[in-house]
Amino acid sequence: NSLLFRRGLASLKPAQSLFAPLDTFPERHIGPDDAEASKMLSQLGYESIDDFVAATVPPKIRVASNSVDNTSIPTFSESQLHARAKELAGQNKPFKSYIGMGYHCAVVPPVILRNVMENPAWYTPYTPYQPEIAQGRLESLVNFQTMVTSLTSMDIANASLLDEATAAAEGMVMAFVSARNKHTFVVDSGVLPQTVAVLLTRAKGFGIKVVVGDVAALLKDEATRSDVCGVLVQYPDVNGNVKDFRVLAEITHSLGALVVCATDLLALTKILPPGEWGADIVVGNSARFGVPAGYGGPHAAFFAVTDKLKRKMPGRLIGRSRDTQGNPAYRLSLQTREQHIRREKATSNICTSQALLANMAAMYAVYHGADGLQRIATKVHKFTQVFKNTVEALGYKAINDTFFDTVTLDVSAVATAEAVHTKAIAAGINLRRIDDKHVGVTLDESVSPEDLVALLNVFSSTASAQPVALASLSEPQSSNIPATLQRISEYLPHPVFNKHHSETEMLRYINHLASKDLGLIHSMIPLGSCTMKLNSTSSMIPLTWPEFSSVHPFAPYDQVQGYHKVIKELEDDLCKITGFAAASLQPNSGAAGEYAGLSVIRAYHESRGEGHRDICLIPLSAHGTNPASAAMAGLKVVPIKVHNDGNLDLEDLTAKAEKHKDNLAAFMITYPSTFGVFESGVQDACKIIHDNGGQVYLDGANLNAQIGLTNPATCGGDVCHMNLHKTFAIPHGGGGPGVGPICVSEHLAPFLPSHPAMPVRGEQSINAVAAAPFGSASINLISWAYIKMLGGSGLVQSSKIALLNANYMASRLQDHYVLRYKNENGRVAHELLIDLAEFDKAAGLKVTDFAKRLQDFGFHPPTCSWPIQTCMLIEPTESESLEELDRFCDAMITIRKEAEDIITGKQPKDNNLLKNAPHPMSIIASSQWNRPYTREQAAYPLPWLREKKFWPTVSRIDDAYGDLHLICDCPSVEEMAHRD
Amino acid sequence: NSLLFRRGLASLKPAQSLFAPLDTFPERHIGPDDAEASKMLSQLGYESIDDFVAATVPPKIRVASNSVDNTSIPTFSESQLHARAKELAGQNKPFKSYIGMGYHCAVVPPVILRNVMENPAWYTPYTPYQPEIAQGRLESLVNFQTMVTSLTSMDIANASLLDEATAAAEGMVMAFVSARNKHTFVVDSGVLPQTVAVLLTRAKGFGIKVVVGDVAALLKDEATRSDVCGVLVQYPDVNGNVKDFRVLAEITHSLGALVVCATDLLALTKILPPGEWGADIVVGNSARFGVPAGYGGPHAAFFAVTDKLKRKMPGRLIGRSRDTQGNPAYRLSLQTREQHIRREKATSNICTSQALLANMAAMYAVYHGADGLQRIATKVHKFTQVFKNTVEALGYKAINDTFFDTVTLDVSAVATAEAVHTKAIAAGINLRRIDDKHVGVTLDESVSPEDLVALLNVFSSTASAQPVALASLSEPQSSNIPATLQRISEYLPHPVFNKHHSETEMLRYINHLASKDLGLIHSMIPLGSCTMKLNSTSSMIPLTWPEFSSVHPFAPYDQVQGYHKVIKELEDDLCKITGFAAASLQPNSGAAGEYAGLSVIRAYHESRGEGHRDICLIPLSAHGTNPASAAMAGLKVVPIKVHNDGNLDLEDLTAKAEKHKDNLAAFMITYPSTFGVFESGVQDACKIIHDNGGQVYLDGANLNAQIGLTNPATCGGDVCHMNLHKTFAIPHGGGGPGVGPICVSEHLAPFLPSHPAMPVRGEQSINAVAAAPFGSASINLISWAYIKMLGGSGLVQSSKIALLNANYMASRLQDHYVLRYKNENGRVAHELLIDLAEFDKAAGLKVTDFAKRLQDFGFHPPTCSWPIQTCMLIEPTESESLEELDRFCDAMITIRKEAEDIITGKQPKDNNLLKNAPHPMSIIASSQWNRPYTREQAAYPLPWLREKKFWPTVSRIDDAYGDLHLICDCPSVEEMAHRD
Ligand SMILES: Cc1ncc(COP(=O)(O)O)c(C=O)c1O
Ligand SMILES: Cc1ncc(COP(=O)(O)O)c(C=O)c1O
Ligand SMILES: O=C([O-])O
């Protein structure tokens, strides 16, 4: 219809055929339309996208065009996907769960559900590496930290870990490292089985000996006493007991070991906090604070320590520092502890964690406050008491008399456990399966009086007794928490937890914080290696349907058929994309995937009697998680050199591989490399490794450059992880959640991780690497939907446009900045590395100065000083339109001119637009203005900023001050009073 | 638990009993907690809230405390409400509808669903009376207007009306008024029956004679020719026909009459637009552009006219003007046409319209653009062709050969219509019921190939033929739109419709516009008479469940049992609250309620042979809609004086009532009055009316002051409307939707509105007042949920706290401003009126200057210059916390001091903080600063603004310029190019 020709503006293509759906996702997902793509191609000098790809991706590694296409991965339109998701949702049975074991049915306050979890302002930002445009979620994460320290009575807490089990493992390693040369870690038999499984896995790499049993008894054993580095207790324990660990803590300390305590935040409103009885490290799961169970995750684990351990804590820690104006400002503290700095010397590889879920939990505490939490805990405890009293009257016997929310019953006087479970299942209820005599019951906030009666009637009918009526239940007067273990200390007195209790106030607080943060809702976030692409609404919607969100991770498989179809389909599609044979979705971050993959490699070697292979070759350009993960898996890291142009030094590789051939376990490589390089020698490199008995681990962070063009198997890998939160469109959530599944070749498949809750366990499987059998299961839905809606051709087109967008930017920027790398055809991969070293030399301008100045243009800076100190790594992804690419390039080019003025002396070196950046409103609005540039130059350097400007809310933050004066709690009553 | 005492900060109360739910809504809805309420009470000098209420509400009118309590209206907790809503949702059967008749199953793009419809940033603002803090939705409404003018090819369009039927009625009245002394309005038989019904109702008041039939034939009748003021055609018509009305338009114009055309926006992408064949007024429903059907509404009707009619258009019109800096800025244009100015001389009473839904429709057009709409229309048309061709091959006969999306079949050759419907119902399909031979079928965007096959198989199985297979269907090659009626003109060439087609771009555009607007997510909106309270998430969630959102308004009752329970329960609760006997939810705004209520009164008089009663007494202080509605109902307005203190002049009332006693129809009164006065003489006033044969209409805009304390029946009324979008928490949506149900006494119940789609029609009922039988049915869910979750005691407590909050503010402000009214105890009602006249006298400072300055403090100004020119009317509602009330009072008091400096000459009269307000960032950031105050004083007059500041995006807008240079479209390609 020629009259409708849009004069070169963006437009949608006509339908392919009468019956083709119109709500096709690729055209909504991919930023540039055909006209824009053509424009970019012709600017780069190519006739077609295929010519361009041919010049960009080395021919040697290309895969057949049918490896990923609409036959192998058929396309669903948005509404078809919605219908399919509904169908699968209907295949999950909504049983009421009393399984407990660390997982609960959380009640999500609707205001938080809608305005945090379902709000792109909260879920699209990245980890707050740029604190001036992230004060909102930084404040919220400090609320999380404060909530944890206050409830646990510990000195300091981090901003979340992946799950309780891995948090406990981090605690174990901290104890191990602190104790030096003591190798035994004692785990109480009351600890959750999934935690024990993860500890066993993790202990291996560090050579820690885990012993499980009655801790007090075990600590009487002399061999243990002399070798113990730490103990782990569960408080309350898996059976519900609330035990007094004071004496245990004293004994442990007297042995020079640390006490790690896994606990429950809601119980802590009632029971003596671990910080008051001597725990050194306290971990747990914050999900019952308003985070849906989601068949296992995501949710935020917490990790708190005493003051003396604070500088060794794993994970991200938010602290309060000050900006150049002296105003309080939040930032990531103590980053020097992190894996990206410490590499193989790091004892933790944690990178992406669970920011969004930590924020939800923190908001839950803000909304309820101490009194609200107290009344929830009171209800849960009293309901549990009513439960116990009533079933005991029916003849069942509780094996624990102290408890907060969990009762373990010996049912044998009445019936078999199986008989109880049968009645429960018939009533749509899941109980904890223990053995043939014992049944566990855990209550939570979601249990209504009617639910309680239905639960009781499972037991009354099993006992052939009269049904229980609500009216017959009476309120218990005493508590089942021992008097000596009752909490008396105050918690959450801070103003933030005591003023947002009306929905209006809460909504405004949530919105106010969100308004300080830059996310994908504002502009591109061209963070190299992070792949910040569209997180589509269609893929987000099913997540919060109750059929997916409220499923317990240990629910019987026959109740979660819908989930298992999603898991199976996603695994299959990931295998098609990577060229591998099998997948595991258990690892809940990229780094966790690395660790899992390397553990699989180790198990493979062991299975062949080559358990001694422990050398891991890693290029110097690798992401810091690689060496950290290798070290955690018990591998010794041998670095491989990298050429100046980004390519691997194959000679060095050959030399090291041959040198270590008897002990070579693995080679870790990122492809395209972290320099944004499609190395043409990748297959040769892998062959060298294989020839010397090693396995190749491919870090798939950059998979977005590969789909349908090449794949990790073709490149020569044996295993790879993917970051579903990068390539497969799970939103970054401001620093998590993530999913880091691994795919492996046929020969490695038998070793993929198992889990105590999996019905069938492979004989050769490594043990669990995460608390839940399918990790952060619910968000797999996002990647599943993403893949299904793009279909094979959309996936491949996305990769092609990701490459095109990056190359277009490179071509615009290379006249102004030093482009570190391009291939023989002048092409970069899906990201580009520019080097700013010259500006430091010429005028003392650092990468940070450029980054902060970009904030004034409303952009999130690219990845800074990684993988090269003096560089910026820019990754646009396929979702950005040509207009947005141009806006960013215009900003960069404008800053280049501003830098020129500084170099030539037009502007002073110490007081200029870059050094003073960013410029928040408070500075612009100040009457004082003794700067050699105007306010307009500071705030509106390009005309479109007048229409659309995102304002940083603080000026540049003082990092050193923050690390020196470590404050990680939110302001107290006194401090707030002082501020007003 | 004393240790948990929160040091006077907000806290939640302990549970009332073990089995009481904890997620109780009143404590989340009501801003001040007990401690804050006590503080306010003691400041006002009362021991208890009941003492306070006793001093505030006149004892004479108080109702028994059990009139509204937890027995009459039991309380549901948030999760209980959720469960109940789910249960009722399950009672609506999700049939696929092909009923058509102006309603479709819209496909809502998920990015719009989540980020507009479900986003409080979009749904909580008020009508954009303060354009400097509303540029986002003003731009979007201009997009709506542009979309309408472009698709209809008309010159100018307004920013929405309530529904197609009332829009057609407005068109009829415009034709009537334009023609002068011609009384016949000719309606084509192809017009939708619900439109005809509404026209018949509306015609009455104006004395218009509506004749329905074949227009061409009717216009041959000489009597008609000489008296015709206008004609109405449906294009395409109800049966699907696309007729050529060019000749008709010529004839109509030659008779000095206007052509009103009701049309369909999607069809207009294919058919010759009415503006190109001579229509003068074009109306229709924009809902199929991505607005859920919702069992009838809400959705936005559109209304477009030729240039010469533009200054007479009803409804709100957004125009582009400029601000003090000369920048383009949007605002409400031509407000002088509106009812609040023209009162009984207005020909329309439209006030609240459908802003949120207009914005959704506009965003849909932005997302799809011309090409996207074209391919949707192509699919719909071709599917309809396939349908027709296939069923004709089965022996059915289409009575129309021209069509866009609708085919009417004569089925008699094959079966009875009933037989077809029976098969359809069995297949979960609704078809249009016409008569025993004819069946109507309308297709829309939501119809998938599978749906089409299922539809066809209803017809094949009725014909005992083989089932139709998708593969057997072939694509029609020609069009069923006559060649001469095909559209050839371009549409939507404007840049805004041609660049936001990727989801990322769309999301950013939606977010960018939202970021310019102040809503309840930011701060209180203390608009007197508007009752801007919390719109809770829990009440919003069920709205977008498909069981509620995708129901056709003419679906058979047995498929909508869930809806009918909601409707019944809501009607019952409203009756309990008002003290009346029966209710109608049909009116879809407050003004529509007024009109409906007055029409009911007229019908009542007529039924008693007193149809001549046509005098309506209305106080001068009444809202402008009151006299406008009275005039529309054919009543003559006689104004009643009001004392200076806000009280009705009872003497004047008595005199006028007696003078007009033979013709007295009604008295309209707002209670508490628009001055915020609980008039103690209200019952006396009503008695005077009743004694003189009149009925009392109570405008319930201020019902929030009354619940459980008094009620309209007790005050002496016979009928009242409520604004569910005020008292009952439907969000204002930036200018609609609203619901204006009426409640009536027993004797008026038989006259409540009927509707052609209601199975049982009362014999004495007035005809329809809205297009759908239950008006904007879906949003009734919000008020239903609100009432259920507060329960009786929560509703009463809300009213009490609404009074307390207003009185607290009055007590703080009265030392600084003239409080126009308080009762003998010093109390105001739920709002307060302050008079700023002194400042004009002393220093030329107008109400507007104070209002604009309030924007600099991040507040939406109160209602300005209404009901008194020199006043501000301030209404906090119960949802605002003490802290927020104080923030607002502090702002007002600060401005008072700034005014003092102007009065005393410390600041010049023409260049000062008030006259120059508001101060957008662009002004603050300007290097030029020749103002006698600092930037900080302008931007941060109070310290908390440094932490939380909402910025107006433009400076004060030039109203006169805008009205003079009326531009109501969005910028064109050329203009945008020029700007860049
Ligand atoms: C190359 C590379 N490898 C590994 C990781 C770690 O992934 P995650 O943050 O999901 O743990 C990253 C994260 O940015 C990365 O860029
Ligand atoms: C007193 C009064 N009456 C009637 C109305 C009209 O209601 P609506 O805008 O819903 O048509 C209003 C609106 O503000 C009002 O304040
Ligand atoms: O909306 C009002 O006109 O009050």
mmCIF file of C-alpha atoms in Angstrom, chain A residues 1 3-7 9-15 18-19 22 25 27-28 30-31 78 110-111 113-115 118 120 367-368 370-372 374-376 379 382-383 386 449 452 470 473 475-476 487-493 495 498-499 501-505 507-508 511-512 516 520-524 534-538 540-541 544 879-881 883-884 921-922 924-927 934-936 940 946-948 951 973-974, chain B residues 1 3-7 9-15 18-19 22 25 27-28 30-31 78 110-111 113-115 118 120 367-368 370-372 374-376 379 382-383 386 449 452 470 473 475-476 487-493 495 498-499 501-505 507-508 511-512 516 520-524 534 536-538 540-541 544 879-881 883-884 921-922 924-927 934-936 940 946-948 951 973-974:
data_model
loop_
_atom_site.group_PDB
_atom_site.id
_atom_site.type_symbol
_atom_site.label_atom_id
_atom_site.label_comp_id
_atom_site.label_asym_id
_atom_site.label_seq_id
_atom_site.Cartn_x
_atom_site.Cartn_y
_atom_site.Cartn_z
ATOM 1 C CA ASN A 1 0.000 0.000 0.000
ATOM 2 C CA LEU A 3 0.230 5.588 0.129
ATOM 3 C CA LEU A 4 1.194 4.363 3.539
ATOM 4 C CA PHE A 5 4.899 4.606 2.964
ATOM 5 C CA ARG A 6 6.190 6.221 6.113
ATOM 6 C CA ARG A 7 8.805 8.519 4.619
ATOM 7 C CA LEU A 9 10.344 6.486 9.547
ATOM 8 C CA ALA A 10 10.014 3.244 11.448
ATOM 9 C CA SER A 11 7.197 1.018 10.352
ATOM 10 C CA LEU A 12 5.883 -2.496 10.748
ATOM 11 C CA LYS A 13 6.027 -4.954 7.899
ATOM 12 C CA PRO A 14 2.873 -6.337 6.281
ATOM 13 C CA ALA A 15 1.774 -9.758 7.492
ATOM 14 C CA LEU A 18 -3.380 -14.207 5.907
ATOM 15 C CA PHE A 19 -3.141 -16.580 8.829
ATOM 16 C CA LEU A 22 0.349 -9.949 13.765
ATOM 17 C CA PHE A 25 7.696 -10.454 18.856
ATOM 18 C CA GLU A 27 9.799 -6.701 15.362
ATOM 19 C CA ARG A 28 9.046 -5.430 18.863
ATOM 20 C CA ILE A 30 14.704 -5.706 17.819
ATOM 21 C CA GLY A 31 15.275 -1.966 17.895
ATOM 22 C CA GLU A 78 2.863 -12.818 21.937
ATOM 23 C CA PRO A 110 -0.055 -5.941 46.505
ATOM 24 C CA VAL A 111 1.534 -2.492 46.526
ATOM 25 C CA LEU A 113 3.922 -6.736 43.820
ATOM 26 C CA ARG A 114 2.694 -4.108 41.382
ATOM 27 C CA ASN A 115 5.141 -1.339 42.041
ATOM 28 C CA GLU A 118 6.072 -5.868 38.152
ATOM 29 C CA PRO A 120 10.309 -2.019 34.991
ATOM 30 C CA TYR A 367 5.554 -1.748 54.978
ATOM 31 C CA HIS A 368 4.972 -3.868 58.074
ATOM 32 C CA ALA A 370 8.394 -4.091 63.741
ATOM 33 C CA ASP A 371 4.828 -4.241 64.977
ATOM 34 C CA GLY A 372 3.505 -5.612 61.753
ATOM 35 C CA GLN A 374 5.460 -9.090 65.305
ATOM 36 C CA ARG A 375 1.796 -9.682 64.740
ATOM 37 C CA ILE A 376 2.515 -11.875 61.717
ATOM 38 C CA LYS A 379 -0.168 -15.483 64.279
ATOM 39 C CA LYS A 382 -0.073 -19.429 67.650
ATOM 40 C CA PHE A 383 -1.507 -21.223 64.653
ATOM 41 C CA VAL A 386 -3.138 -24.691 67.865
ATOM 42 C CA PRO A 449 -8.236 -20.172 59.702
ATOM 43 C CA LEU A 452 -5.812 -24.534 59.387
ATOM 44 C CA LEU A 470 -12.929 -23.627 63.850
ATOM 45 C CA LEU A 473 -10.082 -24.103 68.586
ATOM 46 C CA GLU A 475 -6.041 -19.490 71.630
ATOM 47 C CA PRO A 476 -2.924 -20.815 73.372
ATOM 48 C CA ARG A 487 13.741 -12.172 72.138
ATOM 49 C CA ILE A 488 13.754 -9.103 74.322
ATOM 50 C CA SER A 489 15.803 -6.694 72.271
ATOM 51 C CA GLU A 490 14.151 -4.128 70.070
ATOM 52 C CA TYR A 491 14.366 -4.392 66.293
ATOM 53 C CA LEU A 492 13.822 -2.087 63.336
ATOM 54 C CA PRO A 493 13.573 1.163 65.292
ATOM 55 C CA PRO A 495 12.445 5.753 60.928
ATOM 56 C CA ASN A 498 8.154 3.203 60.986
ATOM 57 C CA LYS A 499 6.475 5.600 58.638
ATOM 58 C CA HIS A 501 2.614 1.781 56.775
ATOM 59 C CA SER A 502 -0.254 3.228 54.813
ATOM 60 C CA GLU A 503 -0.417 2.138 51.199
ATOM 61 C CA THR A 504 -0.248 5.747 50.046
ATOM 62 C CA GLU A 505 2.971 6.381 51.961
ATOM 63 C CA LEU A 507 3.554 3.767 47.170
ATOM 64 C CA ARG A 508 5.188 7.169 47.379
ATOM 65 C CA ASN A 511 8.099 5.592 43.614
ATOM 66 C CA HIS A 512 10.429 8.129 45.153
ATOM 67 C CA LYS A 516 16.356 8.260 41.475
ATOM 68 C CA LEU A 520 16.126 0.633 30.604
ATOM 69 C CA ILE A 521 12.917 2.630 30.890
ATOM 70 C CA HIS A 522 15.038 5.741 30.358
ATOM 71 C CA SER A 523 17.771 5.003 27.871
ATOM 72 C CA MET A 524 20.246 2.429 26.696
ATOM 73 C CA LEU A 534 14.592 -5.496 26.340
ATOM 74 C CA ASN A 535 12.885 -7.454 29.110
ATOM 75 C CA SER A 536 9.536 -7.793 27.421
ATOM 76 C CA THR A 537 6.258 -7.433 29.234
ATOM 77 C CA SER A 538 4.887 -10.585 27.636
ATOM 78 C CA MET A 540 7.232 -11.040 32.532
ATOM 79 C CA ILE A 541 3.486 -11.503 32.867
ATOM 80 C CA THR A 544 3.368 -13.518 38.845
ATOM 81 C CA SER A 879 17.078 -3.835 21.228
ATOM 82 C CA GLU A 880 18.380 -0.341 20.713
ATOM 83 C CA SER A 881 17.108 1.666 17.778
ATOM 84 C CA GLU A 883 18.104 6.850 17.005
ATOM 85 C CA GLU A 884 19.233 5.695 20.417
ATOM 86 C CA MET A 921 20.066 19.454 40.213
ATOM 87 C CA SER A 922 21.293 20.653 43.570
ATOM 88 C CA ILE A 924 22.798 23.433 38.977
ATOM 89 C CA ALA A 925 20.344 25.205 41.274
ATOM 90 C CA SER A 926 23.043 26.611 43.481
ATOM 91 C CA SER A 927 23.512 30.378 43.475
ATOM 92 C CA THR A 934 27.768 27.613 32.193
ATOM 93 C CA ARG A 935 24.975 25.783 33.927
ATOM 94 C CA GLU A 936 23.484 25.041 30.513
ATOM 95 C CA TYR A 940 22.046 20.515 28.623
ATOM 96 C CA ARG A 946 15.887 19.836 27.220
ATOM 97 C CA GLU A 947 13.019 17.525 26.338
ATOM 98 C CA LYS A 948 14.253 14.432 28.083
ATOM 99 C CA TRP A 951 19.066 13.739 36.624
ATOM 100 C CA VAL A 973 15.915 8.037 64.725
ATOM 101 C CA GLU A 974 18.554 10.271 66.261
ATOM 102 C CA ASN B 1 4.592 -6.027 73.752
ATOM 103 C CA LEU B 3 9.472 -3.275 74.007
ATOM 104 C CA LEU B 4 8.098 -2.775 70.544
ATOM 105 C CA PHE B 5 6.640 0.611 71.262
ATOM 106 C CA ARG B 6 7.643 2.650 68.261
ATOM 107 C CA ARG B 7 8.499 5.925 69.982
ATOM 108 C CA LEU B 9 6.159 6.703 65.001
ATOM 109 C CA ALA B 10 3.500 5.049 62.890
ATOM 110 C CA SER B 11 2.734 1.470 63.754
ATOM 111 C CA LEU B 12 0.248 -1.264 63.082
ATOM 112 C CA LYS B 13 -2.137 -2.442 65.766
ATOM 113 C CA PRO B 14 -1.998 -5.961 67.205
ATOM 114 C CA ALA B 15 -4.496 -8.409 65.746
ATOM 115 C CA LEU B 18 -6.186 -15.095 66.844
ATOM 116 C CA PHE B 19 -8.306 -15.774 63.792
ATOM 117 C CA LEU B 22 -3.778 -9.389 59.421
ATOM 118 C CA PHE B 25 -7.359 -2.757 54.594
ATOM 119 C CA GLU B 27 -5.111 0.601 58.395
ATOM 120 C CA ARG B 28 -3.503 0.708 54.950
ATOM 121 C CA ILE B 30 -6.336 5.562 56.187
ATOM 122 C CA GLY B 31 -3.263 7.779 56.371
ATOM 123 C CA GLU B 78 -7.156 -7.935 51.184
ATOM 124 C CA PRO B 110 1.234 -5.887 27.001
ATOM 125 C CA VAL B 111 3.583 -2.908 27.248
ATOM 126 C CA LEU B 113 -1.377 -2.874 29.785
ATOM 127 C CA ARG B 114 1.420 -2.935 32.331
ATOM 128 C CA ASN B 115 2.803 0.529 31.940
ATOM 129 C CA GLU B 118 -1.812 -0.909 35.578
ATOM 130 C CA PRO B 120 -0.418 4.403 39.124
ATOM 131 C CA TYR B 367 2.725 1.536 19.027
ATOM 132 C CA HIS B 368 1.236 0.258 15.788
ATOM 133 C CA ALA B 370 -0.313 3.546 10.258
ATOM 134 C CA ASP B 371 1.207 0.387 8.851
ATOM 135 C CA GLY B 372 0.472 -1.612 11.952
ATOM 136 C CA GLN B 374 -3.377 -1.219 8.273
ATOM 137 C CA ARG B 375 -2.255 -4.788 8.653
ATOM 138 C CA ILE B 376 -4.639 -5.320 11.553
ATOM 139 C CA LYS B 379 -6.538 -9.182 8.683
ATOM 140 C CA LYS B 382 -9.982 -10.666 5.073
ATOM 141 C CA PHE B 383 -11.045 -12.955 7.881
ATOM 142 C CA VAL B 386 -13.267 -15.767 4.411
ATOM 143 C CA PRO B 449 -7.220 -18.763 12.639
ATOM 144 C CA LEU B 452 -12.213 -18.601 12.780
ATOM 145 C CA LEU B 470 -8.010 -24.251 8.112
ATOM 146 C CA LEU B 473 -9.552 -21.651 3.480
ATOM 147 C CA GLU B 475 -7.171 -15.789 0.871
ATOM 148 C CA PRO B 476 -9.706 -13.502 -0.828
ATOM 149 C CA ARG B 487 -9.616 5.181 1.575
ATOM 150 C CA ILE B 488 -6.825 6.730 -0.420
ATOM 151 C CA SER B 489 -5.665 9.504 1.867
ATOM 152 C CA GLU B 490 -2.725 9.045 4.156
ATOM 153 C CA TYR B 491 -3.204 8.890 7.907
ATOM 154 C CA LEU B 492 -1.012 9.272 10.991
ATOM 155 C CA PRO B 493 2.071 10.620 9.240
ATOM 156 C CA PRO B 495 6.491 11.422 13.823
ATOM 157 C CA ASN B 498 6.181 6.460 13.452
ATOM 158 C CA LYS B 499 8.989 5.896 15.865
ATOM 159 C CA HIS B 501 7.285 0.613 17.350
ATOM 160 C CA SER B 502 9.797 -1.411 19.282
ATOM 161 C CA GLU B 503 8.764 -2.275 22.815
ATOM 162 C CA THR B 504 11.855 -0.565 24.178
ATOM 163 C CA GLU B 505 11.036 2.710 22.445
ATOM 164 C CA LEU B 507 8.255 1.757 27.080
ATOM 165 C CA ARG B 508 10.546 4.755 27.143
ATOM 166 C CA ASN B 511 7.701 6.395 30.907
ATOM 167 C CA HIS B 512 8.942 9.712 29.615
ATOM 168 C CA LYS B 516 6.237 14.814 33.536
ATOM 169 C CA LEU B 520 -0.866 10.499 43.888
ATOM 170 C CA ILE B 521 2.374 8.555 43.599
ATOM 171 C CA HIS B 522 4.168 11.807 44.408
ATOM 172 C CA SER B 523 2.174 13.757 46.947
ATOM 173 C CA MET B 524 -1.287 14.722 48.045
ATOM 174 C CA LEU B 534 -5.797 6.089 47.701
ATOM 175 C CA SER B 536 -5.504 0.622 46.283
ATOM 176 C CA THR B 537 -3.622 -2.019 44.368
ATOM 177 C CA SER B 538 -5.862 -4.761 45.719
ATOM 178 C CA MET B 540 -7.146 -2.578 40.893
ATOM 179 C CA ILE B 541 -5.827 -6.096 40.392
ATOM 180 C CA THR B 544 -7.350 -6.733 34.289
ATOM 181 C CA SER B 879 -5.630 8.718 52.984
ATOM 182 C CA GLU B 880 -3.131 11.440 53.770
ATOM 183 C CA SER B 881 -0.863 11.021 56.773
ATOM 184 C CA GLU B 883 3.261 14.193 57.912
ATOM 185 C CA GLU B 884 1.848 14.884 54.481
ATOM 186 C CA MET B 921 14.468 23.109 35.719
ATOM 187 C CA SER B 922 15.142 24.917 32.476
ATOM 188 C CA ILE B 924 16.744 27.266 37.264
ATOM 189 C CA ALA B 925 19.517 26.009 34.986
ATOM 190 C CA SER B 926 19.630 29.180 32.960
ATOM 191 C CA SER B 927 22.768 31.283 33.229
ATOM 192 C CA THR B 934 17.941 33.118 44.461
ATOM 193 C CA ARG B 935 17.646 29.923 42.523
ATOM 194 C CA GLU B 936 17.534 28.037 45.818
ATOM 195 C CA TYR B 940 14.086 24.599 47.360
ATOM 196 C CA ARG B 946 16.201 18.714 48.468
ATOM 197 C CA GLU B 947 15.426 15.065 49.089
ATOM 198 C CA LYS B 948 12.178 14.892 47.188
ATOM 199 C CA TRP B 951 9.738 19.428 38.812
ATOM 200 C CA VAL B 973 7.086 15.759 10.307
ATOM 201 C CA GLU B 974 7.942 19.214 9.004
#
